Amino acid sequence: MKRVPFIPTIIATGLGAGFWPWGPGTAGAVLATVIWLALSQLLTPTIVMLITAGLILLFTWLGTWATDRLAPYWGDDPSRVVIDEMIGVWVPLLLACNWWTALVALLLFRFFDIVKPLGIRSLDRRKGAFWVMADDLLAGIYSAIVLAVIIFFSDAWAR
């Protein structure tokens, strides 16, 4: 029996977050949010947004590659693959500007990722490594839309 490839495993499991036994998807999304929060403490908002966009693009590609390499060992969409949750939560985090909007982004993403409304479930049912990423990207887009509305109205109320 062949060994599971190491590099795809590290990528797909979000540095091992996918091995968390109680909600690996949440563990991956929390890890991605913590990474964003750390970046937001060290860098300017514009740089954080650019890095976050770069992470989404890079890890969508790497996650698709890694998931494809692991499918013969783990199946089509195993729960330990959490890189999709990481890229998904980074989408609304593009709009986040502080810790509370980051927390709202995380909560909104997990809601859309778990409930899977508005076409997310149909993407989730498709087979192939790209579709593992696609449903979470759509959940992230919906989360970003709702977060943008929340930010708009919270700024309007603050005036």
JSON list of N, CA and C in Angstrom, two decimals, residues 35-68:
[
{"chain": "A", "resi": 35, "resn": "ILE", "atom": "N", "xyz": [-4.91, 33.58, 11.04]},
{"chain": "A", "resi": 35, "resn": "ILE", "atom": "CA", "xyz": [-3.84, 34.05, 10.14]},
{"chain": "A", "resi": 35, "resn": "ILE", "atom": "C", "xyz": [-4.14, 35.47, 9.67]},
{"chain": "A", "resi": 36, "resn": "TRP", "atom": "N", "xyz": [-5.40, 35.72, 9.27]},
{"chain": "A", "resi": 36, "resn": "TRP", "atom": "CA", "xyz": [-5.80, 37.06, 8.83]},
{"chain": "A", "resi": 36, "resn": "TRP", "atom": "C", "xyz": [-5.64, 38.07, 9.96]},
{"chain": "A", "resi": 37, "resn": "LEU", "atom": "N", "xyz": [-6.07, 37.70, 11.17]},
{"chain": "A", "resi": 37, "resn": "LEU", "atom": "CA", "xyz": [-5.95, 38.62, 12.31]},
{"chain": "A", "resi": 37, "resn": "LEU", "atom": "C", "xyz": [-4.48, 38.95, 12.60]},
{"chain": "A", "resi": 38, "resn": "ALA", "atom": "N", "xyz": [-3.61, 37.96, 12.51]},
{"chain": "A", "resi": 38, "resn": "ALA", "atom": "CA", "xyz": [-2.18, 38.21, 12.73]},
{"chain": "A", "resi": 38, "resn": "ALA", "atom": "C", "xyz": [-1.63, 39.16, 11.67]},
{"chain": "A", "resi": 39, "resn": "LEU", "atom": "N", "xyz": [-2.00, 38.93, 10.42]},
{"chain": "A", "resi": 39, "resn": "LEU", "atom": "CA", "xyz": [-1.56, 39.83, 9.35]},
{"chain": "A", "resi": 39, "resn": "LEU", "atom": "C", "xyz": [-2.08, 41.24, 9.57]},
{"chain": "A", "resi": 40, "resn": "SER", "atom": "N", "xyz": [-3.33, 41.34, 10.04]},
{"chain": "A", "resi": 40, "resn": "SER", "atom": "CA", "xyz": [-3.94, 42.67, 10.23]},
{"chain": "A", "resi": 40, "resn": "SER", "atom": "C", "xyz": [-3.28, 43.45, 11.35]},
{"chain": "A", "resi": 41, "resn": "GLN", "atom": "N", "xyz": [-2.60, 42.76, 12.27]},
{"chain": "A", "resi": 41, "resn": "GLN", "atom": "CA", "xyz": [-1.88, 43.44, 13.34]},
{"chain": "A", "resi": 41, "resn": "GLN", "atom": "C", "xyz": [-0.50, 43.91, 12.90]},
{"chain": "A", "resi": 42, "resn": "LEU", "atom": "N", "xyz": [0.02, 43.29, 11.86]},
{"chain": "A", "resi": 42, "resn": "LEU", "atom": "CA", "xyz": [1.39, 43.57, 11.42]},
{"chain": "A", "resi": 42, "resn": "LEU", "atom": "C", "xyz": [1.49, 44.48, 10.21]},
{"chain": "A", "resi": 43, "resn": "LEU", "atom": "N", "xyz": [0.43, 44.54, 9.39]},
{"chain": "A", "resi": 43, "resn": "LEU", "atom": "CA", "xyz": [0.50, 45.20, 8.10]},
{"chain": "A", "resi": 43, "resn": "LEU", "atom": "C", "xyz": [-0.63, 46.20, 7.92]},
{"chain": "A", "resi": 44, "resn": "THR", "atom": "N", "xyz": [-0.49, 47.04, 6.93]},
{"chain": "A", "resi": 44, "resn": "THR", "atom": "CA", "xyz": [-1.55, 48.02, 6.63]},
{"chain": "A", "resi": 44, "resn": "THR", "atom": "C", "xyz": [-2.76, 47.31, 6.04]},
{"chain": "A", "resi": 45, "resn": "PRO", "atom": "N", "xyz": [-3.95, 47.91, 6.15]},
{"chain": "A", "resi": 45, "resn": "PRO", "atom": "CA", "xyz": [-5.15, 47.28, 5.59]},
{"chain": "A", "resi": 45, "resn": "PRO", "atom": "C", "xyz": [-5.05, 46.95, 4.10]},
{"chain": "A", "resi": 46, "resn": "THR", "atom": "N", "xyz": [-4.44, 47.83, 3.33]},
{"chain": "A", "resi": 46, "resn": "THR", "atom": "CA", "xyz": [-4.31, 47.58, 1.90]},
{"chain": "A", "resi": 46, "resn": "THR", "atom": "C", "xyz": [-3.43, 46.37, 1.63]},
{"chain": "A", "resi": 47, "resn": "ILE", "atom": "N", "xyz": [-2.33, 46.26, 2.34]},
{"chain": "A", "resi": 47, "resn": "ILE", "atom": "CA", "xyz": [-1.42, 45.12, 2.17]},
{"chain": "A", "resi": 47, "resn": "ILE", "atom": "C", "xyz": [-2.11, 43.83, 2.62]},
{"chain": "A", "resi": 48, "resn": "VAL", "atom": "N", "xyz": [-2.86, 43.89, 3.72]},
{"chain": "A", "resi": 48, "resn": "VAL", "atom": "CA", "xyz": [-3.59, 42.71, 4.20]},
{"chain": "A", "resi": 48, "resn": "VAL", "atom": "C", "xyz": [-4.59, 42.26, 3.15]},
{"chain": "A", "resi": 49, "resn": "MET", "atom": "N", "xyz": [-5.30, 43.21, 2.54]},
{"chain": "A", "resi": 49, "resn": "MET", "atom": "CA", "xyz": [-6.28, 42.85, 1.51]},
{"chain": "A", "resi": 49, "resn": "MET", "atom": "C", "xyz": [-5.58, 42.21, 0.31]},
{"chain": "A", "resi": 50, "resn": "LEU", "atom": "N", "xyz": [-4.45, 42.75, -0.11]},
{"chain": "A", "resi": 50, "resn": "LEU", "atom": "CA", "xyz": [-3.72, 42.19, -1.25]},
{"chain": "A", "resi": 50, "resn": "LEU", "atom": "C", "xyz": [-3.19, 40.79, -0.93]},
{"chain": "A", "resi": 51, "resn": "ILE", "atom": "N", "xyz": [-2.65, 40.62, 0.26]},
{"chain": "A", "resi": 51, "resn": "ILE", "atom": "CA", "xyz": [-2.14, 39.30, 0.67]},
{"chain": "A", "resi": 51, "resn": "ILE", "atom": "C", "xyz": [-3.29, 38.31, 0.75]},
{"chain": "A", "resi": 52, "resn": "THR", "atom": "N", "xyz": [-4.42, 38.72, 1.31]},
{"chain": "A", "resi": 52, "resn": "THR", "atom": "CA", "xyz": [-5.58, 37.84, 1.42]},
{"chain": "A", "resi": 52, "resn": "THR", "atom": "C", "xyz": [-6.06, 37.41, 0.03]},
{"chain": "A", "resi": 53, "resn": "ALA", "atom": "N", "xyz": [-6.14, 38.35, -0.90]},
{"chain": "A", "resi": 53, "resn": "ALA", "atom": "CA", "xyz": [-6.52, 38.01, -2.28]},
{"chain": "A", "resi": 53, "resn": "ALA", "atom": "C", "xyz": [-5.52, 37.02, -2.89]},
{"chain": "A", "resi": 54, "resn": "GLY", "atom": "N", "xyz": [-4.24, 37.26, -2.64]},
{"chain": "A", "resi": 54, "resn": "GLY", "atom": "CA", "xyz": [-3.21, 36.35, -3.13]},
{"chain": "A", "resi": 54, "resn": "GLY", "atom": "C", "xyz": [-3.33, 34.96, -2.51]},
{"chain": "A", "resi": 55, "resn": "LEU", "atom": "N", "xyz": [-3.64, 34.90, -1.21]},
{"chain": "A", "resi": 55, "resn": "LEU", "atom": "CA", "xyz": [-3.84, 33.61, -0.55]},
{"chain": "A", "resi": 55, "resn": "LEU", "atom": "C", "xyz": [-5.02, 32.85, -1.15]},
{"chain": "A", "resi": 56, "resn": "ILE", "atom": "N", "xyz": [-6.10, 33.58, -1.44]},
{"chain": "A", "resi": 56, "resn": "ILE", "atom": "CA", "xyz": [-7.27, 32.94, -2.06]},
{"chain": "A", "resi": 56, "resn": "ILE", "atom": "C", "xyz": [-6.89, 32.31, -3.40]},
{"chain": "A", "resi": 57, "resn": "LEU", "atom": "N", "xyz": [-6.21, 33.09, -4.24]},
{"chain": "A", "resi": 57, "resn": "LEU", "atom": "CA", "xyz": [-5.82, 32.59, -5.56]},
{"chain": "A", "resi": 57, "resn": "LEU", "atom": "C", "xyz": [-4.83, 31.42, -5.45]},
{"chain": "A", "resi": 58, "resn": "LEU", "atom": "N", "xyz": [-3.78, 31.62, -4.66]},
{"chain": "A", "resi": 58, "resn": "LEU", "atom": "CA", "xyz": [-2.74, 30.59, -4.53]},
{"chain": "A", "resi": 58, "resn": "LEU", "atom": "C", "xyz": [-3.30, 29.29, -3.96]},
{"chain": "A", "resi": 59, "resn": "PHE", "atom": "N", "xyz": [-4.07, 29.41, -2.87]},
{"chain": "A", "resi": 59, "resn": "PHE", "atom": "CA", "xyz": [-4.53, 28.18, -2.21]},
{"chain": "A", "resi": 59, "resn": "PHE", "atom": "C", "xyz": [-5.75, 27.56, -2.88]},
{"chain": "A", "resi": 60, "resn": "THR", "atom": "N", "xyz": [-6.45, 28.31, -3.73]},
{"chain": "A", "resi": 60, "resn": "THR", "atom": "CA", "xyz": [-7.47, 27.66, -4.57]},
{"chain": "A", "resi": 60, "resn": "THR", "atom": "C", "xyz": [-6.76, 26.73, -5.54]},
{"chain": "A", "resi": 61, "resn": "TRP", "atom": "N", "xyz": [-5.69, 27.21, -6.12]},
{"chain": "A", "resi": 61, "resn": "TRP", "atom": "CA", "xyz": [-4.92, 26.39, -7.06]},
{"chain": "A", "resi": 61, "resn": "TRP", "atom": "C", "xyz": [-4.24, 25.22, -6.33]},
{"chain": "A", "resi": 62, "resn": "LEU", "atom": "N", "xyz": [-3.51, 25.53, -5.25]},
{"chain": "A", "resi": 62, "resn": "LEU", "atom": "CA", "xyz": [-2.82, 24.47, -4.50]},
{"chain": "A", "resi": 62, "resn": "LEU", "atom": "C", "xyz": [-3.80, 23.49, -3.87]},
{"chain": "A", "resi": 63, "resn": "GLY", "atom": "N", "xyz": [-4.92, 24.01, -3.36]},
{"chain": "A", "resi": 63, "resn": "GLY", "atom": "CA", "xyz": [-5.92, 23.14, -2.74]},
{"chain": "A", "resi": 63, "resn": "GLY", "atom": "C", "xyz": [-6.56, 22.20, -3.74]},
{"chain": "A", "resi": 64, "resn": "THR", "atom": "N", "xyz": [-6.81, 22.70, -4.95]},
{"chain": "A", "resi": 64, "resn": "THR", "atom": "CA", "xyz": [-7.35, 21.84, -6.01]},
{"chain": "A", "resi": 64, "resn": "THR", "atom": "C", "xyz": [-6.35, 20.75, -6.35]},
{"chain": "A", "resi": 65, "resn": "TRP", "atom": "N", "xyz": [-5.09, 21.14, -6.51]},
{"chain": "A", "resi": 65, "resn": "TRP", "atom": "CA", "xyz": [-4.03, 20.17, -6.80]},
{"chain": "A", "resi": 65, "resn": "TRP", "atom": "C", "xyz": [-3.91, 19.14, -5.69]},
{"chain": "A", "resi": 66, "resn": "ALA", "atom": "N", "xyz": [-3.84, 19.59, -4.44]},
{"chain": "A", "resi": 66, "resn": "ALA", "atom": "CA", "xyz": [-3.66, 18.68, -3.31]},
{"chain": "A", "resi": 66, "resn": "ALA", "atom": "C", "xyz": [-4.85, 17.74, -3.14]},
{"chain": "A", "resi": 67, "resn": "THR", "atom": "N", "xyz": [-6.06, 18.28, -3.28]},
{"chain": "A", "resi": 67, "resn": "THR", "atom": "CA", "xyz": [-7.27, 17.47, -3.14]},
{"chain": "A", "resi": 67, "resn": "THR", "atom": "C", "xyz": [-7.33, 16.41, -4.22]},
{"chain": "A", "resi": 68, "resn": "ASP", "atom": "N", "xyz": [-6.94, 16.77, -5.43]},
{"chain": "A", "resi": 68, "resn": "ASP", "atom": "CA", "xyz": [-6.90, 15.81, -6.53]},
{"chain": "A", "resi": 68, "resn": "ASP", "atom": "C", "xyz": [-5.91, 14.69, -6.24]}
]
